[in-house]
């Protein structure tokens, strides 16, 4: 099964193609957010350089977040268009799941982190059970201080991962028995996203193109401003 995966949830823009046995190609840029400009060009390039067309792809995987609101919408719209045009299935996978999967088979708790601004982070806690990634918590938006308290309560070895980890390293170091992933693993990678998505697609699990949506966890700035002006959520009648 050939899968094309797209991640645009963070500063990274990443595209990969995998089959049942190999990573056939991957392009990752981790410099500034230009997803709307480069994403389709990256997809075209990786298809060309692997001697494929979009018709050769059996399924699509996209990051559903949390992460950059604009980036998530760009990735989701791009993959929805490809899936609809080819009539092939698509599945959305959390960017936190994919980042944790970069540390496959690492012992202890895995703690991927994205900066959620104002000293808050997007995170979830994971561990590997044999060959399977197990999520131990909900997807969370909490302060770094709250995360430190949560991890201290777990009383287990912790490995932090993500480009944004170093913004909070001083506080995270207060967690006993913690490690930090190397720089080459900290970027969100479409290949990790694709491998997790392929597992679902092979099991016949896919998303509905009409109802699938990004996982934001918190309101956007525009939604917060609407609530401040109107005294109610944008989703209320």
mmCIF file of C-alpha atoms in Angstrom:
data_model
loop_
_atom_site.group_PDB
_atom_site.id
_atom_site.type_symbol
_atom_site.label_atom_id
_atom_site.label_comp_id
_atom_site.label_asym_id
_atom_site.label_seq_id
_atom_site.Cartn_x
_atom_site.Cartn_y
_atom_site.Cartn_z
ATOM 1 C CA UNK A 1 0.000 0.000 0.000
ATOM 2 C CA UNK A 2 1.506 3.316 -1.082
ATOM 3 C CA UNK A 3 0.655 6.212 1.225
ATOM 4 C CA UNK A 4 1.323 9.915 0.764
ATOM 5 C CA UNK A 5 1.532 11.829 4.043
ATOM 6 C CA UNK A 6 1.479 15.594 4.607
ATOM 7 C CA UNK A 7 2.322 17.482 7.803
ATOM 8 C CA UNK A 8 1.886 21.254 8.031
ATOM 9 C CA UNK A 9 1.016 21.544 11.712
ATOM 10 C CA UNK A 10 4.118 23.455 12.799
ATOM 11 C CA UNK A 11 7.052 25.454 11.471
ATOM 12 C CA UNK A 12 7.884 22.323 9.466
ATOM 13 C CA UNK A 13 6.453 21.477 6.098
ATOM 14 C CA UNK A 14 6.911 17.770 5.493
ATOM 15 C CA UNK A 15 5.763 15.355 2.774
ATOM 16 C CA UNK A 16 6.542 11.639 2.512
ATOM 17 C CA UNK A 17 5.634 8.554 0.508
ATOM 18 C CA UNK A 18 5.872 5.106 2.075
ATOM 19 C CA UNK A 19 4.909 1.636 0.919
ATOM 20 C CA UNK A 20 4.532 -1.571 2.909
ATOM 21 C CA UNK A 21 8.277 -1.995 3.364
ATOM 22 C CA UNK A 22 10.118 1.282 2.845
ATOM 23 C CA UNK A 23 10.201 5.026 3.066
ATOM 24 C CA UNK A 24 10.321 5.877 -0.644
ATOM 25 C CA UNK A 25 10.921 9.595 -0.218
ATOM 26 C CA UNK A 26 10.587 12.470 2.203
ATOM 27 C CA UNK A 27 10.956 16.245 1.926
ATOM 28 C CA UNK A 28 11.066 18.360 5.084
ATOM 29 C CA UNK A 29 11.651 22.075 5.425
ATOM 30 C CA UNK A 30 11.965 23.463 8.933
ATOM 31 C CA UNK A 31 12.325 27.144 8.202
ATOM 32 C CA UNK A 32 9.526 29.706 8.379
ATOM 33 C CA UNK A 33 5.858 29.036 7.638
ATOM 34 C CA UNK A 34 5.308 29.112 3.891
ATOM 35 C CA UNK A 35 2.981 26.136 3.663
ATOM 36 C CA UNK A 36 0.510 27.835 1.333
ATOM 37 C CA UNK A 37 3.322 28.566 -1.119
ATOM 38 C CA UNK A 38 5.340 25.353 -1.054
ATOM 39 C CA UNK A 39 3.046 22.482 -0.027
ATOM 40 C CA UNK A 40 1.640 21.514 -3.433
ATOM 41 C CA UNK A 41 5.059 22.062 -5.011
ATOM 42 C CA UNK A 42 6.557 19.639 -2.467
ATOM 43 C CA UNK A 43 3.883 17.054 -3.284
ATOM 44 C CA UNK A 44 4.513 17.427 -7.018
ATOM 45 C CA UNK A 45 8.275 17.114 -6.484
ATOM 46 C CA UNK A 46 8.145 13.969 -4.373
ATOM 47 C CA UNK A 47 5.773 12.269 -6.819
ATOM 48 C CA UNK A 48 8.012 13.157 -9.738
ATOM 49 C CA UNK A 49 11.193 12.033 -7.986
ATOM 50 C CA UNK A 50 9.655 8.685 -7.032
ATOM 51 C CA UNK A 51 8.379 8.158 -10.605
ATOM 52 C CA UNK A 52 4.759 8.235 -9.535
ATOM 53 C CA UNK A 53 1.609 10.183 -10.174
ATOM 54 C CA UNK A 54 -1.098 10.868 -7.635
ATOM 55 C CA UNK A 55 -3.097 8.012 -9.191
ATOM 56 C CA UNK A 56 -0.445 5.565 -7.924
ATOM 57 C CA UNK A 57 -1.165 6.521 -4.313
ATOM 58 C CA UNK A 58 -3.509 4.162 -2.434
ATOM 59 C CA UNK A 59 -4.277 6.432 0.500
ATOM 60 C CA UNK A 60 -3.507 9.793 2.077
ATOM 61 C CA UNK A 61 -2.542 10.844 5.590
ATOM 62 C CA UNK A 62 -2.627 14.368 6.992
ATOM 63 C CA UNK A 63 -1.854 15.927 10.340
ATOM 64 C CA UNK A 64 -4.975 17.084 12.165
ATOM 65 C CA UNK A 65 -3.086 18.980 14.874
ATOM 66 C CA UNK A 66 -2.834 20.513 17.298
ATOM 67 C CA UNK A 67 -0.563 23.193 15.915
ATOM 68 C CA UNK A 68 -0.636 26.202 13.633
ATOM 69 C CA UNK A 69 -4.262 27.012 12.806
ATOM 70 C CA UNK A 70 -3.422 28.240 9.309
ATOM 71 C CA UNK A 71 -0.973 25.418 8.629
ATOM 72 C CA UNK A 72 -3.500 22.773 9.632
ATOM 73 C CA UNK A 73 -6.152 24.206 7.334
ATOM 74 C CA UNK A 74 -3.725 24.278 4.399
ATOM 75 C CA UNK A 75 -2.661 20.668 4.887
ATOM 76 C CA UNK A 76 -6.204 19.439 5.443
ATOM 77 C CA UNK A 77 -7.543 21.225 2.357
ATOM 78 C CA UNK A 78 -4.683 19.936 0.180
ATOM 79 C CA UNK A 79 -5.145 16.317 1.193
ATOM 80 C CA UNK A 80 -8.943 16.475 1.009
ATOM 81 C CA UNK A 81 -8.603 17.690 -2.576
ATOM 82 C CA UNK A 82 -6.234 14.875 -3.499
ATOM 83 C CA UNK A 83 -8.424 12.233 -1.856
ATOM 84 C CA UNK A 84 -11.585 13.550 -3.470
ATOM 85 C CA UNK A 85 -9.966 13.832 -6.891
ATOM 86 C CA UNK A 86 -8.578 10.291 -6.834
ATOM 87 C CA UNK A 87 -11.437 8.725 -4.843
ATOM 88 C CA UNK A 88 -8.866 7.229 -2.477
ATOM 89 C CA UNK A 89 -9.235 7.114 1.332
ATOM 90 C CA UNK A 90 -7.635 9.573 3.728
ATOM 91 C CA UNK A 91 -6.995 9.517 7.457
ATOM 92 C CA UNK A 92 -6.022 12.342 9.808
ATOM 93 C CA UNK A 93 -3.541 11.665 12.616
ATOM 94 C CA UNK A 94 -2.547 13.904 15.511
ATOM 95 C CA UNK A 95 0.732 15.753 15.089
ATOM 96 C CA UNK A 96 1.487 14.845 18.717
ATOM 97 C CA UNK A 97 1.100 11.134 17.914
ATOM 98 C CA UNK A 98 3.478 11.484 14.974
ATOM 99 C CA UNK A 99 6.069 13.406 16.984
ATOM 100 C CA UNK A 100 5.998 10.795 19.736
ATOM 101 C CA UNK A 101 6.416 8.070 17.099
ATOM 102 C CA UNK A 102 9.794 9.580 16.175
ATOM 103 C CA UNK A 103 10.942 7.983 19.448
ATOM 104 C CA UNK A 104 9.677 4.483 18.663
ATOM 105 C CA UNK A 105 10.708 1.880 21.264
ATOM 106 C CA UNK A 106 12.074 4.448 23.720
ATOM 107 C CA UNK A 107 11.496 3.384 27.322
ATOM 108 C CA UNK A 108 9.470 5.402 29.792
ATOM 109 C CA UNK A 109 7.107 8.290 29.079
ATOM 110 C CA UNK A 110 7.306 10.196 25.810
ATOM 111 C CA UNK A 111 6.291 13.847 25.982
ATOM 112 C CA UNK A 112 5.994 15.688 22.645
ATOM 113 C CA UNK A 113 5.578 19.451 22.963
ATOM 114 C CA UNK A 114 4.335 22.248 20.718
ATOM 115 C CA UNK A 115 4.378 25.862 21.868
ATOM 116 C CA UNK A 116 0.796 27.082 22.485
ATOM 117 C CA UNK A 117 1.971 30.604 23.439
ATOM 118 C CA UNK A 118 1.696 32.464 26.770
ATOM 119 C CA UNK A 119 3.777 29.794 28.549
ATOM 120 C CA UNK A 120 1.324 27.072 27.474
ATOM 121 C CA UNK A 121 2.011 23.921 25.491
ATOM 122 C CA UNK A 122 0.135 21.361 23.433
ATOM 123 C CA UNK A 123 1.103 17.906 24.609
ATOM 124 C CA UNK A 124 0.053 14.363 25.457
ATOM 125 C CA UNK A 125 1.883 11.559 27.230
ATOM 126 C CA UNK A 126 2.758 8.240 25.566
ATOM 127 C CA UNK A 127 4.657 5.016 26.005
ATOM 128 C CA UNK A 128 5.460 2.032 23.818
ATOM 129 C CA UNK A 129 3.758 -1.239 24.688
ATOM 130 C CA UNK A 130 5.742 -3.794 22.709
ATOM 131 C CA UNK A 131 5.521 -2.405 19.171
ATOM 132 C CA UNK A 132 2.464 -0.196 19.726
ATOM 133 C CA UNK A 133 2.338 3.486 20.645
ATOM 134 C CA UNK A 134 -0.054 3.999 23.560
ATOM 135 C CA UNK A 135 -1.428 7.437 24.447
ATOM 136 C CA UNK A 136 -1.751 7.813 28.225
ATOM 137 C CA UNK A 137 -3.645 11.121 28.374
ATOM 138 C CA UNK A 138 -6.025 13.269 26.374
ATOM 139 C CA UNK A 139 -4.549 15.839 24.030
ATOM 140 C CA UNK A 140 -3.767 18.712 26.359
ATOM 141 C CA UNK A 141 -3.352 22.475 26.312
ATOM 142 C CA UNK A 142 -1.856 23.427 29.653
ATOM 143 C CA UNK A 143 0.825 25.584 31.225
ATOM 144 C CA UNK A 144 4.392 24.334 31.448
ATOM 145 C CA UNK A 145 4.097 24.449 35.239
ATOM 146 C CA UNK A 146 1.026 22.201 35.116
ATOM 147 C CA UNK A 147 2.864 19.791 32.816
ATOM 148 C CA UNK A 148 5.790 19.588 35.226
ATOM 149 C CA UNK A 149 3.423 18.751 38.102
ATOM 150 C CA UNK A 150 1.721 16.062 35.998
ATOM 151 C CA UNK A 151 5.030 14.436 35.074
ATOM 152 C CA UNK A 152 6.326 14.486 38.634
ATOM 153 C CA UNK A 153 3.185 12.626 39.699
ATOM 154 C CA UNK A 154 3.946 9.922 37.098
ATOM 155 C CA UNK A 155 7.349 9.298 38.720
ATOM 156 C CA UNK A 156 8.826 7.695 35.599
ATOM 157 C CA UNK A 157 11.602 8.347 33.111
ATOM 158 C CA UNK A 158 10.536 11.057 30.625
ATOM 159 C CA UNK A 159 11.857 11.936 27.174
ATOM 160 C CA UNK A 160 10.850 15.334 25.789
ATOM 161 C CA UNK A 161 10.672 15.838 22.039
ATOM 162 C CA UNK A 162 9.876 18.733 19.732
ATOM 163 C CA UNK A 163 11.557 21.854 18.389
ATOM 164 C CA UNK A 164 9.725 23.954 20.986
ATOM 165 C CA UNK A 165 11.031 21.962 23.972
ATOM 166 C CA UNK A 166 14.074 24.187 24.367
ATOM 167 C CA UNK A 167 11.919 27.253 24.995
ATOM 168 C CA UNK A 168 10.873 25.604 28.256
ATOM 169 C CA UNK A 169 13.985 23.551 29.044
ATOM 170 C CA UNK A 170 14.830 25.336 32.284
ATOM 171 C CA UNK A 171 11.488 24.397 33.847
ATOM 172 C CA UNK A 172 11.382 20.924 32.298
ATOM 173 C CA UNK A 173 14.753 20.087 33.859
ATOM 174 C CA UNK A 174 13.002 20.058 37.238
ATOM 175 C CA UNK A 175 11.419 16.751 36.192
ATOM 176 C CA UNK A 176 13.541 13.981 37.698
ATOM 177 C CA UNK A 177 15.127 11.486 35.286
ATOM 178 C CA UNK A 178 14.322 13.355 32.081
ATOM 179 C CA UNK A 179 16.029 13.328 28.681
ATOM 180 C CA UNK A 180 15.742 15.458 25.560
ATOM 181 C CA UNK A 181 15.507 14.070 22.034
ATOM 182 C CA UNK A 182 18.325 15.003 19.626
ATOM 183 C CA UNK A 183 17.748 17.752 17.077
ATOM 184 C CA UNK A 184 17.412 15.329 14.154
ATOM 185 C CA UNK A 185 14.288 13.834 15.752
ATOM 186 C CA UNK A 186 12.622 17.024 16.987
ATOM 187 C CA UNK A 187 10.968 18.020 13.711
ATOM 188 C CA UNK A 188 7.528 16.677 12.870
ATOM 189 C CA UNK A 189 8.060 14.187 10.044
ATOM 190 C CA UNK A 190 5.524 13.113 7.459
ATOM 191 C CA UNK A 191 7.105 9.646 7.407
ATOM 192 C CA UNK A 192 6.104 9.049 11.050
ATOM 193 C CA UNK A 193 2.648 10.429 10.327
ATOM 194 C CA UNK A 194 2.385 8.190 7.274
ATOM 195 C CA UNK A 195 3.351 5.037 9.110
ATOM 196 C CA UNK A 196 0.712 5.604 11.783
ATOM 197 C CA UNK A 197 -1.885 6.467 9.161
ATOM 198 C CA UNK A 198 -1.051 3.457 7.050
ATOM 199 C CA UNK A 199 -1.887 1.166 9.977
ATOM 200 C CA UNK A 200 -5.408 2.621 10.082
ATOM 201 C CA UNK A 201 -5.900 2.631 6.322
ATOM 202 C CA UNK A 202 -4.834 -1.009 6.047
ATOM 203 C CA UNK A 203 -7.418 -1.841 8.711
ATOM 204 C CA UNK A 204 -10.102 -0.132 6.603
ATOM 205 C CA UNK A 205 -10.325 2.932 8.849
ATOM 206 C CA UNK A 206 -10.602 6.305 7.110
ATOM 207 C CA UNK A 207 -12.098 9.755 7.632
ATOM 208 C CA UNK A 208 -15.213 11.205 6.069
ATOM 209 C CA UNK A 209 -14.117 13.955 3.683
ATOM 210 C CA UNK A 210 -17.045 16.164 4.679
ATOM 211 C CA UNK A 211 -16.822 15.940 8.465
ATOM 212 C CA UNK A 212 -13.077 15.567 9.101
ATOM 213 C CA UNK A 213 -11.617 18.709 10.657
ATOM 214 C CA UNK A 214 -8.441 19.901 12.381
ATOM 215 C CA UNK A 215 -7.909 19.318 16.092
ATOM 216 C CA UNK A 216 -7.368 22.803 17.495
ATOM 217 C CA UNK A 217 -7.777 22.171 21.278
ATOM 218 C CA UNK A 218 -8.013 25.938 21.918
ATOM 219 C CA UNK A 219 -9.806 28.812 20.189
ATOM 220 C CA UNK A 220 -8.085 30.854 17.531
ATOM 221 C CA UNK A 221 -7.327 34.524 18.206
ATOM 222 C CA UNK A 222 -10.246 35.500 15.956
ATOM 223 C CA UNK A 223 -12.624 33.321 17.996
ATOM 224 C CA UNK A 224 -11.356 34.833 21.251
ATOM 225 C CA UNK A 225 -11.917 38.342 19.888
ATOM 226 C CA UNK A 226 -15.447 37.395 18.767
ATOM 227 C CA UNK A 227 -16.273 36.083 22.237
ATOM 228 C CA UNK A 228 -14.896 39.239 23.861
ATOM 229 C CA UNK A 229 -17.051 41.442 21.622
ATOM 230 C CA UNK A 230 -20.254 39.388 21.744
ATOM 231 C CA UNK A 231 -20.146 37.646 25.093
ATOM 232 C CA UNK A 232 -20.693 34.223 23.523
ATOM 233 C CA UNK A 233 -18.878 31.601 21.510
ATOM 234 C CA UNK A 234 -18.784 31.798 17.724
ATOM 235 C CA UNK A 235 -20.391 28.332 17.776
ATOM 236 C CA UNK A 236 -23.472 29.452 19.744
ATOM 237 C CA UNK A 237 -26.689 30.479 17.989
#
